[in-house]
Coordinates of C-alpha atoms in Angstrom, one line a residue:
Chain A
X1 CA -134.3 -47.8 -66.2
X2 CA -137.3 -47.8 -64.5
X3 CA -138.8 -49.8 -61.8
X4 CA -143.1 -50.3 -61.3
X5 CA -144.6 -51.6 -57.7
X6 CA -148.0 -52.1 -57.3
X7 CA -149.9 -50.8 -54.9
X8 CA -152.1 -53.1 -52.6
X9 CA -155.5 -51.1 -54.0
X10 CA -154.4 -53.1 -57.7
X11 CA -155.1 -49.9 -59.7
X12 CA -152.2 -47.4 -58.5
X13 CA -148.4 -48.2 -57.9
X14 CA -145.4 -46.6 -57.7
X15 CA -143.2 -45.8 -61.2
X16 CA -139.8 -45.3 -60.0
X17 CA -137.4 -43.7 -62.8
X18 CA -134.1 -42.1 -63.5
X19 CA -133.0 -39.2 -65.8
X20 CA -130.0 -39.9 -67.7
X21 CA -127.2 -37.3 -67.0
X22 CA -126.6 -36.7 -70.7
X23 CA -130.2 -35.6 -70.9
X24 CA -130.0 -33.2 -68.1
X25 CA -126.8 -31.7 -69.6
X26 CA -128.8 -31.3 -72.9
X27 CA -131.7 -29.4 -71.3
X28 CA -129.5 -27.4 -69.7
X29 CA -129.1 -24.9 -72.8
X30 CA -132.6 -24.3 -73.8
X31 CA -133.4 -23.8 -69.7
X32 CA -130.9 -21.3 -69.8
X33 CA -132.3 -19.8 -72.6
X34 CA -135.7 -19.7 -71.8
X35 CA -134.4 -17.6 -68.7
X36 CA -131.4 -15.4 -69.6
X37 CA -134.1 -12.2 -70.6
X38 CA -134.3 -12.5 -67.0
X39 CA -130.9 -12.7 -65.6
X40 CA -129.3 -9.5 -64.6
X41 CA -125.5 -9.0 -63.9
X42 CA -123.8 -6.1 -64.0
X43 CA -121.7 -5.2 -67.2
X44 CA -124.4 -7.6 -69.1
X45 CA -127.6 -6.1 -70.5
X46 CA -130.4 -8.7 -70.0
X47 CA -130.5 -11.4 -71.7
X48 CA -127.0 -11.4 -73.0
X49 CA -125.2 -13.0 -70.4
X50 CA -123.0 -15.5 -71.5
X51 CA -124.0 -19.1 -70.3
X52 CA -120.2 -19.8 -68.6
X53 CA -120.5 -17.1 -67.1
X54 CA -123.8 -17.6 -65.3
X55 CA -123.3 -21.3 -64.9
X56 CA -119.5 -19.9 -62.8
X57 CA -121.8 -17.5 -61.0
X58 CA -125.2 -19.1 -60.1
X59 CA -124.3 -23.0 -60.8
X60 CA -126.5 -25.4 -63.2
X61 CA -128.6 -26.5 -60.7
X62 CA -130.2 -22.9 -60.7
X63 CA -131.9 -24.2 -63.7
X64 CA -133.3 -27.4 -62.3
X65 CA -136.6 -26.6 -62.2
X66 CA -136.2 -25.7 -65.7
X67 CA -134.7 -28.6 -66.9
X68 CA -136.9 -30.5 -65.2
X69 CA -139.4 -29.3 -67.4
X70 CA -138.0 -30.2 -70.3
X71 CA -136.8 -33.6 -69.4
X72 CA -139.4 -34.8 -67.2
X73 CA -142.3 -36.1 -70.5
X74 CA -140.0 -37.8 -72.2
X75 CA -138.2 -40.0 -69.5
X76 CA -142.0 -40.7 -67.9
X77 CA -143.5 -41.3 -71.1
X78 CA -140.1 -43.7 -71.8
X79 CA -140.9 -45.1 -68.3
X80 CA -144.4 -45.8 -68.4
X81 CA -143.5 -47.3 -72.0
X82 CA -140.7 -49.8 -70.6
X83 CA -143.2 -51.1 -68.4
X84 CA -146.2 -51.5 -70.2
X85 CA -148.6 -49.7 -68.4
X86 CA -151.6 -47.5 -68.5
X87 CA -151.5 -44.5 -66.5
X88 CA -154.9 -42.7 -66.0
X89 CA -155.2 -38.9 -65.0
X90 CA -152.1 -36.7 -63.7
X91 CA -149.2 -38.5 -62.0
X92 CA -148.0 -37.4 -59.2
X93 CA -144.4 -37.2 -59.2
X94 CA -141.5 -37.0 -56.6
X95 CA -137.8 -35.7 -57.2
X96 CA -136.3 -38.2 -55.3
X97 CA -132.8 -37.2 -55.9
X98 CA -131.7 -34.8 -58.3
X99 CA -127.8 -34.8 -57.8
X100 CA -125.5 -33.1 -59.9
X101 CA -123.2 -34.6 -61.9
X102 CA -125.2 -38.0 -61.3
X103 CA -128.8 -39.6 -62.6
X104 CA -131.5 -38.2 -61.2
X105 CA -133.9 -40.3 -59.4
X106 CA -137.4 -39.9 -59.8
X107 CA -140.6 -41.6 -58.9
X108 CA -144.5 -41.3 -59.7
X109 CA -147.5 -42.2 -58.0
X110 CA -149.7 -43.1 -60.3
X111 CA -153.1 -44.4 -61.6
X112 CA -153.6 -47.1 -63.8
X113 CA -156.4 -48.6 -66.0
X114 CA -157.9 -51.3 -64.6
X115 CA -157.1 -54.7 -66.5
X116 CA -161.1 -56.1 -67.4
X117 CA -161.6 -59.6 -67.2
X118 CA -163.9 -60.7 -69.9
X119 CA -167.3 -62.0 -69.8
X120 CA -170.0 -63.2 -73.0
X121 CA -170.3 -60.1 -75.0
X122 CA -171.6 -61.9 -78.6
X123 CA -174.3 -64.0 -78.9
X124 CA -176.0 -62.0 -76.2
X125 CA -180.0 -61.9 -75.8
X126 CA -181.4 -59.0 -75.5
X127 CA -184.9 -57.4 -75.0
X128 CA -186.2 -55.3 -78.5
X129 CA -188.6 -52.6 -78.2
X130 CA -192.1 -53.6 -79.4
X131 CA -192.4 -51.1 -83.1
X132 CA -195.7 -51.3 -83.9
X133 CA -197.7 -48.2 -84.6
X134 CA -201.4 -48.3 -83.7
X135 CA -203.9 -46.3 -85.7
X136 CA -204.9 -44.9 -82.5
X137 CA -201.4 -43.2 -82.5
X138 CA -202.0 -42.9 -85.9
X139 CA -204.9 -40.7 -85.5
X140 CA -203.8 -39.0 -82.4
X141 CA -200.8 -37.8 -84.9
X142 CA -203.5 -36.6 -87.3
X143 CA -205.6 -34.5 -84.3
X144 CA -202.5 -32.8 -83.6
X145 CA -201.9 -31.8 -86.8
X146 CA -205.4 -30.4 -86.5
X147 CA -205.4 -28.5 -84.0
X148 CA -202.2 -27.0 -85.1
X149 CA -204.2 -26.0 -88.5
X150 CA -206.7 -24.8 -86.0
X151 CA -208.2 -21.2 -86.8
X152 CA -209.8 -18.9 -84.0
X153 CA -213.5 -17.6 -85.2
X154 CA -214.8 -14.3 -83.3
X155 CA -217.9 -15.4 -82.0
X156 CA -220.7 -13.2 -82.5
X157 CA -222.5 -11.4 -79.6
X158 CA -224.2 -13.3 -77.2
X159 CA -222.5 -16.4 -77.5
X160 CA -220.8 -17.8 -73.9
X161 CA -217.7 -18.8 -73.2
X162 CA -216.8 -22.2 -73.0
X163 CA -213.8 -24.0 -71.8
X164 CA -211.4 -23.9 -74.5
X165 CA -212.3 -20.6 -75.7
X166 CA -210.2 -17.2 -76.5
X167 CA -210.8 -14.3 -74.5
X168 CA -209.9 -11.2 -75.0
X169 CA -210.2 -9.0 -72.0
X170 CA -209.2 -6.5 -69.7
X171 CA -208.4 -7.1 -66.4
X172 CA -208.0 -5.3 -62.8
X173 CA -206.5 -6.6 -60.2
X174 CA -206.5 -5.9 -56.2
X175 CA -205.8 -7.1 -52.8
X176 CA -208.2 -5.7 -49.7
X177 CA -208.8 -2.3 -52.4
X178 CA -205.1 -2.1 -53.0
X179 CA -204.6 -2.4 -57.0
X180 CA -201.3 -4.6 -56.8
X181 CA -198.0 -4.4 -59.4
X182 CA -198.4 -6.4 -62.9
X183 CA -202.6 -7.2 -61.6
X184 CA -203.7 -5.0 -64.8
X185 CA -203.5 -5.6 -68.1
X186 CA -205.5 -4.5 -71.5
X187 CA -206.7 -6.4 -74.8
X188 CA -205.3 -9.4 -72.8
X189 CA -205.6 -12.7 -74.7
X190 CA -206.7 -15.8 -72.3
X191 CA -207.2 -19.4 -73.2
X192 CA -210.0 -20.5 -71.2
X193 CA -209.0 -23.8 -69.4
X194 CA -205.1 -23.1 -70.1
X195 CA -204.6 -23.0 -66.6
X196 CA -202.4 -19.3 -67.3
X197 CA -203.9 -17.9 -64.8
X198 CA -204.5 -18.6 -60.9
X199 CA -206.6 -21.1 -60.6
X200 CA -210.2 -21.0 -60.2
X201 CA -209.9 -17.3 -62.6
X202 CA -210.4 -18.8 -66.2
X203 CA -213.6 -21.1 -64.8
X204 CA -215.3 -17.9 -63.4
X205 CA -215.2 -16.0 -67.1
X206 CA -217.1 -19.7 -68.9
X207 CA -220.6 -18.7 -69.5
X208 CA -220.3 -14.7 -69.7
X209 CA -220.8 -13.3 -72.7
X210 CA -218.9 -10.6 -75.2
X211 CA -219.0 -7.0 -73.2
X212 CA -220.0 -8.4 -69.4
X213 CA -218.4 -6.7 -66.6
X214 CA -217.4 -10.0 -64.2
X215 CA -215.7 -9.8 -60.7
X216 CA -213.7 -12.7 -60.3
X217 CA -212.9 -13.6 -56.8
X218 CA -209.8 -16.0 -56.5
X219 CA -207.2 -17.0 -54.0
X220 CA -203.8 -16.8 -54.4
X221 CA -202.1 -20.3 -54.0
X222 CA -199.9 -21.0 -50.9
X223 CA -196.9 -21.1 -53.4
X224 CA -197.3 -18.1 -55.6
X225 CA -193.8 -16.4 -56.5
X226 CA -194.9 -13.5 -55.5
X227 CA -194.5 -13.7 -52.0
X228 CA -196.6 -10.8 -50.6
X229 CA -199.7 -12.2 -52.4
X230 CA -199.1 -15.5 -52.0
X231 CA -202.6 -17.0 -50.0
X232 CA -204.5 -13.9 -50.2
X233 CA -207.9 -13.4 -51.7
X234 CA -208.1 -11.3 -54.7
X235 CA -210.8 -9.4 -56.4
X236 CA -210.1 -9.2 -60.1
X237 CA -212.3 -6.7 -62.1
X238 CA -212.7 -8.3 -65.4
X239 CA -214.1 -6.5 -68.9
X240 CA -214.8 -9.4 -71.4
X241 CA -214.4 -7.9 -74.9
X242 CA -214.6 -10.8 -77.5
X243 CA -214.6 -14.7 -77.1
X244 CA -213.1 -16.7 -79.7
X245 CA -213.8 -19.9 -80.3
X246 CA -211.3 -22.7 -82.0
X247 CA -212.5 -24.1 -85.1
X248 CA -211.1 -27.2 -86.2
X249 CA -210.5 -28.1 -89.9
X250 CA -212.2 -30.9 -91.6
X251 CA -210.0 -34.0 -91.6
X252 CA -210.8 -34.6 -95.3
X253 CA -208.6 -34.1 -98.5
X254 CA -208.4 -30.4 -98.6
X255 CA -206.6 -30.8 -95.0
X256 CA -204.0 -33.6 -95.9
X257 CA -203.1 -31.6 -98.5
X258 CA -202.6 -28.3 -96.6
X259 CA -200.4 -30.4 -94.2
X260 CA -198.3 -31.9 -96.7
X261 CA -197.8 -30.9 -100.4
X262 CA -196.6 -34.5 -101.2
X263 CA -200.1 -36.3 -100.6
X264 CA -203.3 -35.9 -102.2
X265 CA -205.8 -37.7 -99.9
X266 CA -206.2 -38.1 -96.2
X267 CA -205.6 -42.1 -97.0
X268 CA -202.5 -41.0 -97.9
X269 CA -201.7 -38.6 -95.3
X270 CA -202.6 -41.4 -92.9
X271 CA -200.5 -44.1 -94.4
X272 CA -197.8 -41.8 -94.7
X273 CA -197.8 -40.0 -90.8
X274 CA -198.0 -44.1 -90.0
X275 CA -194.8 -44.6 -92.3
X276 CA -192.8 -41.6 -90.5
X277 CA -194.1 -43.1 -86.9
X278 CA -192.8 -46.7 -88.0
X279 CA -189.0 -45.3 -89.1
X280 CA -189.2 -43.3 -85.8
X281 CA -190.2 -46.1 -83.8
X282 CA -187.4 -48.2 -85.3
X283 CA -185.1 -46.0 -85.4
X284 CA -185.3 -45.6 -81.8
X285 CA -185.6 -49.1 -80.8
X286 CA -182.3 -50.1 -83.0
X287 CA -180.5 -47.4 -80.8
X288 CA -182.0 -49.0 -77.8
X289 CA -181.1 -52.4 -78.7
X290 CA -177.7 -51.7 -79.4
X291 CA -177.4 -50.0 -76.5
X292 CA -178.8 -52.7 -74.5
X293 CA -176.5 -55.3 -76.0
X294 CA -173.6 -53.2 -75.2
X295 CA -175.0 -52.9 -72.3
X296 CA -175.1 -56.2 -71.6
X297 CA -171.3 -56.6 -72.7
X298 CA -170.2 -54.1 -70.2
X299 CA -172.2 -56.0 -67.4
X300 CA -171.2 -58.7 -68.0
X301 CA -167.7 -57.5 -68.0
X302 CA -166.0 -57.3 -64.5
X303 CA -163.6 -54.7 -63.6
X304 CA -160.1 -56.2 -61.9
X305 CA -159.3 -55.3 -58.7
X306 CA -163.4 -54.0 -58.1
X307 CA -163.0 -50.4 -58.5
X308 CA -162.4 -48.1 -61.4
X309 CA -159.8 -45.5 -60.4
X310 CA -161.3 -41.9 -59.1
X311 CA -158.8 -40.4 -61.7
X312 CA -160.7 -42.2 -64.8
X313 CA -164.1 -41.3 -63.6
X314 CA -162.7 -37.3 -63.0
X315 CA -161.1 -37.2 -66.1
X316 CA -164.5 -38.5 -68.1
X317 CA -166.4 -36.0 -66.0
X318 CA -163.7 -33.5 -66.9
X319 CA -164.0 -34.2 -70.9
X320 CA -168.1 -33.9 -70.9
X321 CA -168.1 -30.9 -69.0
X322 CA -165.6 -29.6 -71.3
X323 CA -167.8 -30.7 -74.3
X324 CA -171.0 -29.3 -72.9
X325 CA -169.4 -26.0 -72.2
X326 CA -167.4 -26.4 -75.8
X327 CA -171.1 -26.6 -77.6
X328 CA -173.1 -23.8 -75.4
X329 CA -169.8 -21.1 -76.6
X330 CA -170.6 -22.2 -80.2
X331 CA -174.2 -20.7 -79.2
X332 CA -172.6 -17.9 -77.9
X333 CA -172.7 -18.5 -74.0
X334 CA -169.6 -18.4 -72.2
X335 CA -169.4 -20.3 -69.6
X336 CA -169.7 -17.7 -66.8
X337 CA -172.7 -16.7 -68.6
X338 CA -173.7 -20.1 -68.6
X339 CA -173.5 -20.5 -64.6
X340 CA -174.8 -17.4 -63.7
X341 CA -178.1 -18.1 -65.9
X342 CA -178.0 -21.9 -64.8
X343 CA -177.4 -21.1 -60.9
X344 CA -175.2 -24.0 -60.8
X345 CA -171.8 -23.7 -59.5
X346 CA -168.6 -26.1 -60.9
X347 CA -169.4 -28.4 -58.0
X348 CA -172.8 -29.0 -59.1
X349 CA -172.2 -28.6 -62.2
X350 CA -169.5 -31.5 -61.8
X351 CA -171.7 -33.8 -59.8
X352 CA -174.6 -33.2 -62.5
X353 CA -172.2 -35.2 -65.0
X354 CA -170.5 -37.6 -62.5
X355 CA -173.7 -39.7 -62.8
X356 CA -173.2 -41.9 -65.7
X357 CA -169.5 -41.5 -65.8
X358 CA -169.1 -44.8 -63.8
X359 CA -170.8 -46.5 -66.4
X360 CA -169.4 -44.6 -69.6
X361 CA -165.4 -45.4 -68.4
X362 CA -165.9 -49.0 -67.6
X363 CA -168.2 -49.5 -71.3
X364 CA -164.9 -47.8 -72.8
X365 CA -162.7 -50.1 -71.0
X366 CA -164.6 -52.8 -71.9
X367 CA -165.0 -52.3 -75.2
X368 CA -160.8 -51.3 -75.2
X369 CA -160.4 -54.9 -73.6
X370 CA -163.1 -56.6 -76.5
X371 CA -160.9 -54.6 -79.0
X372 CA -157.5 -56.1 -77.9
X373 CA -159.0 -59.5 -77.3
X374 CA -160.3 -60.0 -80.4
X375 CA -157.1 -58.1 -81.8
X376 CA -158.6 -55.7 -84.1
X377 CA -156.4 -53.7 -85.9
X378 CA -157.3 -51.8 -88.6
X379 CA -155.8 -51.6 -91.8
X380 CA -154.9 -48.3 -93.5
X381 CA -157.5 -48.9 -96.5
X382 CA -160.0 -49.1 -93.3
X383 CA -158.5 -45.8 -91.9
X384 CA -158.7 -44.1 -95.6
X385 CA -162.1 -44.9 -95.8
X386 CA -163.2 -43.6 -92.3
X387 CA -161.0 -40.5 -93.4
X388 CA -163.2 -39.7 -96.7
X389 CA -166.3 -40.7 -94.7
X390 CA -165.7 -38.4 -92.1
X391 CA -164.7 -35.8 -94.6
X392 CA -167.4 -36.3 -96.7
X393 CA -170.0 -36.0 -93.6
X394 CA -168.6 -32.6 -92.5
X395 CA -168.2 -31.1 -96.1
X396 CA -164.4 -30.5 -95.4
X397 CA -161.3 -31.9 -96.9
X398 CA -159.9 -35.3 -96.3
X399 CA -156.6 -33.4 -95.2
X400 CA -158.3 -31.2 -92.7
X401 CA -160.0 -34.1 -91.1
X402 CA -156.2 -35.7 -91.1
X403 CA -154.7 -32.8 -89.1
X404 CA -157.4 -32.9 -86.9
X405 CA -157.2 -36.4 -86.0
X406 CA -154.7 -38.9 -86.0
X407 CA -154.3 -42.6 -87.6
X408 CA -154.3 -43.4 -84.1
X409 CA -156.7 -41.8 -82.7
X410 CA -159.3 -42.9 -85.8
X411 CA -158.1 -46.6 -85.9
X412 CA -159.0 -46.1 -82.5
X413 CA -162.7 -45.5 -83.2
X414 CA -162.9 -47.5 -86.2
X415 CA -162.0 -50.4 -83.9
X416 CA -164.6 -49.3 -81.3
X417 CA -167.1 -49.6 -84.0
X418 CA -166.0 -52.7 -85.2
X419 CA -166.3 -54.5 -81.4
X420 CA -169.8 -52.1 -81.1
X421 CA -171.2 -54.4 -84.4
X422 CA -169.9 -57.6 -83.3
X423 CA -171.4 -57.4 -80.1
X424 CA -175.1 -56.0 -81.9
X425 CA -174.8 -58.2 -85.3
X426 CA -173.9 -61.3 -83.0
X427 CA -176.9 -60.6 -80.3
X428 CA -180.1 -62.2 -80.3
X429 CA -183.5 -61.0 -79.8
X430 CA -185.1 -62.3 -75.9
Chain B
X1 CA -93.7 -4.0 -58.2
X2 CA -95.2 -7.4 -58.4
X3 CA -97.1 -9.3 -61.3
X4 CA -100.5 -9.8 -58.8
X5 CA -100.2 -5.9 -57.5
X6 CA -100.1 -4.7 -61.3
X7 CA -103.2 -7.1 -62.2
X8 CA -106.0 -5.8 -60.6
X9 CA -109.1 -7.8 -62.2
X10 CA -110.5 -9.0 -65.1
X11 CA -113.1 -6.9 -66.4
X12 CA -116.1 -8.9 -67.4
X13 CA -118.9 -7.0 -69.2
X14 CA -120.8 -7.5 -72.3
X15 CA -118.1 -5.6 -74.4
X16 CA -115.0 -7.2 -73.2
X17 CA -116.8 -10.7 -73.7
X18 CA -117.2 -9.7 -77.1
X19 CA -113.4 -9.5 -77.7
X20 CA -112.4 -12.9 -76.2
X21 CA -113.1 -14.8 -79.7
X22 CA -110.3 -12.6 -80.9
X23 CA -108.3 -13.4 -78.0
X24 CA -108.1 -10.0 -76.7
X25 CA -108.7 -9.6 -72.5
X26 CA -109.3 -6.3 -70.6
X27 CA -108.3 -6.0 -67.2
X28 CA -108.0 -3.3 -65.0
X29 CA -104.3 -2.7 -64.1
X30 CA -103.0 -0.5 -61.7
X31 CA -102.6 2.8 -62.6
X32 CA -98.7 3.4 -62.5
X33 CA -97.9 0.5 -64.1
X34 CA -96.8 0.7 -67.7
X35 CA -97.0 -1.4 -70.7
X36 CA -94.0 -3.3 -70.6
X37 CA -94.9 -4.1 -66.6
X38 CA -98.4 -5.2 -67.8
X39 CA -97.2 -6.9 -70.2
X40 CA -94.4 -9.1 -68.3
X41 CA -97.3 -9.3 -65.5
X42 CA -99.7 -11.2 -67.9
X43 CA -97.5 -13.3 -69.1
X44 CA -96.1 -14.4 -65.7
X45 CA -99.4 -14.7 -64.4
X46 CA -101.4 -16.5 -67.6
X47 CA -98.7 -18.4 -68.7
X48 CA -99.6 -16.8 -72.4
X49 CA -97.7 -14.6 -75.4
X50 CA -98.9 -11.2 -75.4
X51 CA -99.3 -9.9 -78.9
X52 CA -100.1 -6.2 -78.4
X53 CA -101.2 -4.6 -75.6
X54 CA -103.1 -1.3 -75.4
X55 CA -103.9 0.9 -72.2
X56 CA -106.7 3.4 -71.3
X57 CA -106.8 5.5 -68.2
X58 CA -110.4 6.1 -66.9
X59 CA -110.9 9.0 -65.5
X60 CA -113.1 9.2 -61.8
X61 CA -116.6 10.0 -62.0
X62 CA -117.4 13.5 -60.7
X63 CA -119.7 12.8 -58.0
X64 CA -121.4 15.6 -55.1
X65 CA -122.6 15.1 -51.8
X66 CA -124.2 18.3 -51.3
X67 CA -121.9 20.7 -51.2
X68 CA -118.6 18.7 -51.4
X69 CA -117.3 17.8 -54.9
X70 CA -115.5 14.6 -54.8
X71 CA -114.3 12.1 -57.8
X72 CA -114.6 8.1 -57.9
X73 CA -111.8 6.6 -58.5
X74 CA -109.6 6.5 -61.1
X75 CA -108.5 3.7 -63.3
X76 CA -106.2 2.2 -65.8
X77 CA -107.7 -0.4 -68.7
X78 CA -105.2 -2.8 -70.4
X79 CA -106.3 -4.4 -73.3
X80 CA -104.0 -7.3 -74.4
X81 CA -104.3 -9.3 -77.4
X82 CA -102.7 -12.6 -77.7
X83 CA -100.3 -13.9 -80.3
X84 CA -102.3 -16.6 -82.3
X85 CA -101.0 -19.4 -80.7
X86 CA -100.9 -18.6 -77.2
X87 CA -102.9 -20.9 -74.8
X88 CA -106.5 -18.7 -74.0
X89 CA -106.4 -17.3 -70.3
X90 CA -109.3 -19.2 -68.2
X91 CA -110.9 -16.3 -66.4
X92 CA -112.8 -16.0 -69.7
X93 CA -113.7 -19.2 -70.0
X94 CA -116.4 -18.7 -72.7
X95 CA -118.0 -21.7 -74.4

């Protein structure tokens, strides 16, 4: 028996609910025998203590909390089941009356999903991503690839730096005469125009020549880490031992084919680094559209009763922490590792992901509402098939992905992907 | 003497629980009483059939305070065992 009263805020109410006696009297056993290794009374070594005989000298309701335990999940769960709801997060729940001898009384506070009313989610319009590739991108694809192909040439005596240029140098560094921590360094390689350094020191070295002796007079910015130097003037004595210069391949045959085996031509390297762009480009804009319709779905979609329950949000918050923290230990950082390199605390942490969450439980809702309204259930041929799919995409057995997952849990998402295409195949292009 | 002044107490340990599925009972009895007395004593009391009875006298403890050597006190054990069809004597109550 079990009684629900909503609360005026339409997402929480009250579950009220009673514990059969029968079912108390049944837990009492495995209660007692989760405690008796701790029971001690003289004549008995621990643990042995007949259950009379503890029940005549401490009572049964010395096992309450016990029992309590054990028969609590299945009368809520029967309770929430009779009436038809969906609790969200933890309940919070009351003893109200645990007599002996008589049904106990009990009653939840709890959190429900909100119900979603509907609003157009197929024949939506949406906007689509222009997927044109330009040959400008075209060829900005093909630079890069140059200058990754890029050798550096030692220039010969007497040539000058230029912006753009390698130097290899030795440096000294100091402050009003005072040769300052980490200022020094030998045989240090410098791109010219990298911006590596402080500013104004890479510009002073253009135009000196392999073997020059240069001073090179800077200042410190206002917000240099290091905070005894930060603003002062600097004399830096500089050695410039060799300059480097960058020299480019041709963009001719030779260099398509040292950037991929497959082609033969720089035609063809062209045609296909525009190719690879285009599936890219797609690629990305499909994802965007069908975001975007879904999107549009979910905004369309109002939530009942205006605000989606703190619970729900925590919970989602809860799972992607969980998940990030789940993927970082398969690199090998726990997650005390993880907040000590990150500086974040839980709190931050937590707040980092609450953004988004907002959105993410009311597009499941809505696309659990789409799912019930359109009454998708699928059929165990469809639940097979996701099965080998899923098995066949991780490389493991079809049995290992059905211990791992339930028939309820994938009709679940094979439903969810269902509603996901309907609302995509059925949108239109604004 | 009377039934109640014979009986002393049930004794209730892990090795006198043990006997009860064979309907056998250990009290402590006093210590002058003998076995027909306990035996008339139980039966009065329980309302049962005693089949045998047995007896044990413990001896006191030798205990020390210091100096002074004194003993605990002495007892007498009575082990009775029920005829088969006797009705079980609730003290033990087991199961």
């Amino acid at each position: 028996m079990s009684k629900w009263t909503a609360a005026a805020d339409a997402n929480r109410g009250t579950l009220e609910f009673s514990i059969a006696q029968a079912d108390v009297q049944k837990a009492l056993k495995p209660a007692f025998d989760k405690n008796k290794n701790q029971i001690a009374v003289p004549g008995f070594r621990k643990g042995k203590v007949p259950m009379s005989l503890f029940m005549q000298k401490f009572g049964e309701e010395a096992l309450y909390q016990d029992v309590m335990d054990i028969v609590l999940p299945a009368a809520y769960d029967a309770a929430v089941a009779e009436q038809g709801i969906t609790v969200v997060g933890r309940p919070d729940i009351i003893p109200v009356s645990m007599d002996k001898g008589a049904d106990w009384q009990m009653k939840a506070e709890v959190a429900v999903a909100p119900e979603i009313k509907l609003g157009d989610y197929t024949g939506l319009s949406v906007e689509k991503q222009d997927t044109t590739v330009s040959d400008e991108e075209v060829d900005a694809e093909i630079k890069r690839q140059q200058e990754n192909q890029a050798e550096l040439i030692l220039q010969e005596d007497g040539t000058k730096a230029e912006n753009g240029d390698t130097v290899v140098i030795d440096f000294d560094g100091s402050v009003d005469g005072d040769h300052f921590d980490g200022g020094q360094a030998k045989d240090y390689s410098l791109e010219l125009g990298s911006g590596s350094f402080i500013p104004g020191f890479e510009d002073q070295l253009v135009g000196h020549v392999a073997g020059d002796d240069v001073d090179v007079k800077v200042t410190f910015p206002e917000e240099y880490q290091a905070k005894d130097l930060a603003g002062k003037e600097a004399l830096f004595e500089v050695k410039l031992h060799e300059i480097k210069r960058k020299s480019l391949p041709d963009l001719d045959d030779e260099f398509a084919k040292d950037v991929d085996e497959d082609v033969e031509t720089l035609a063809e390297l062209k045609e296909k680094t525009k190719k690879n762009l285009q599936e890219a480009r797609d690629e990305a804009a499909k994802d965007a559209f069908e975001d975007a319709a879904v999107q549009a779905a979910v905004d369309n979609a109002e939530v009942v009763g205006g605000n989606l329950p703190e619970e729900m949000i925590h919970e989602d918050v809860d799972r992607q922490m969980q998940q990030y923290l789940a993927q970082l230990q398969q690199q090998g950082i726990s997650p005390e590792m993880f907040f000590q390199i990150s500086g974040q605390t839980q709190e931050s942490f937590h707040k980092q992901f609450e953004e988004g969450a907002d959105n993410r439980v009311k597009t499941n809702l809505v696309l659990e509402a789409i799912v019930k309204a359109e009454k998708i259930d699928p059929s165990a041929d469809e639940v097979a098939a996701e099965v080998k799919s899923l098995a066949d995409q991780y490389n493991i057995s079809e049995e290992q992905v059905k211990q791992s997952l339930s028939d309820d849990l994938l009709k679940h998402d094979i439903a969810m992907k269902a509603v996901v295409d309907k609302i995509v195949s059925s949108a239109k292009v604004k | 003497m009377d039934a109640r002044d014979i009986i002393r107490r049930p004794i209730i340990t892990e090795a006198s629980m043990a006997q009860t599925e064979m309907k056998r009972y250990v009290f402590e009895v006093d210590v002058r009483a003998t076995k027909p007395e306990i035996k008339r004593a139980i039966e009065e009391i329980f309302d049962v059939q005693v089949a045998r009875l047995n007896t044990a006298n413990v001896r006191g403890k030798k205990k020390r305070q210091g100096r002074y050597v004194g003993f605990t006190r002495k007892m007498k054990k009575a082990i009775v065992t029920l005829k088969a069809d006797s009705k079980d004597i609730q003290i033990f109550n087991e199961g």
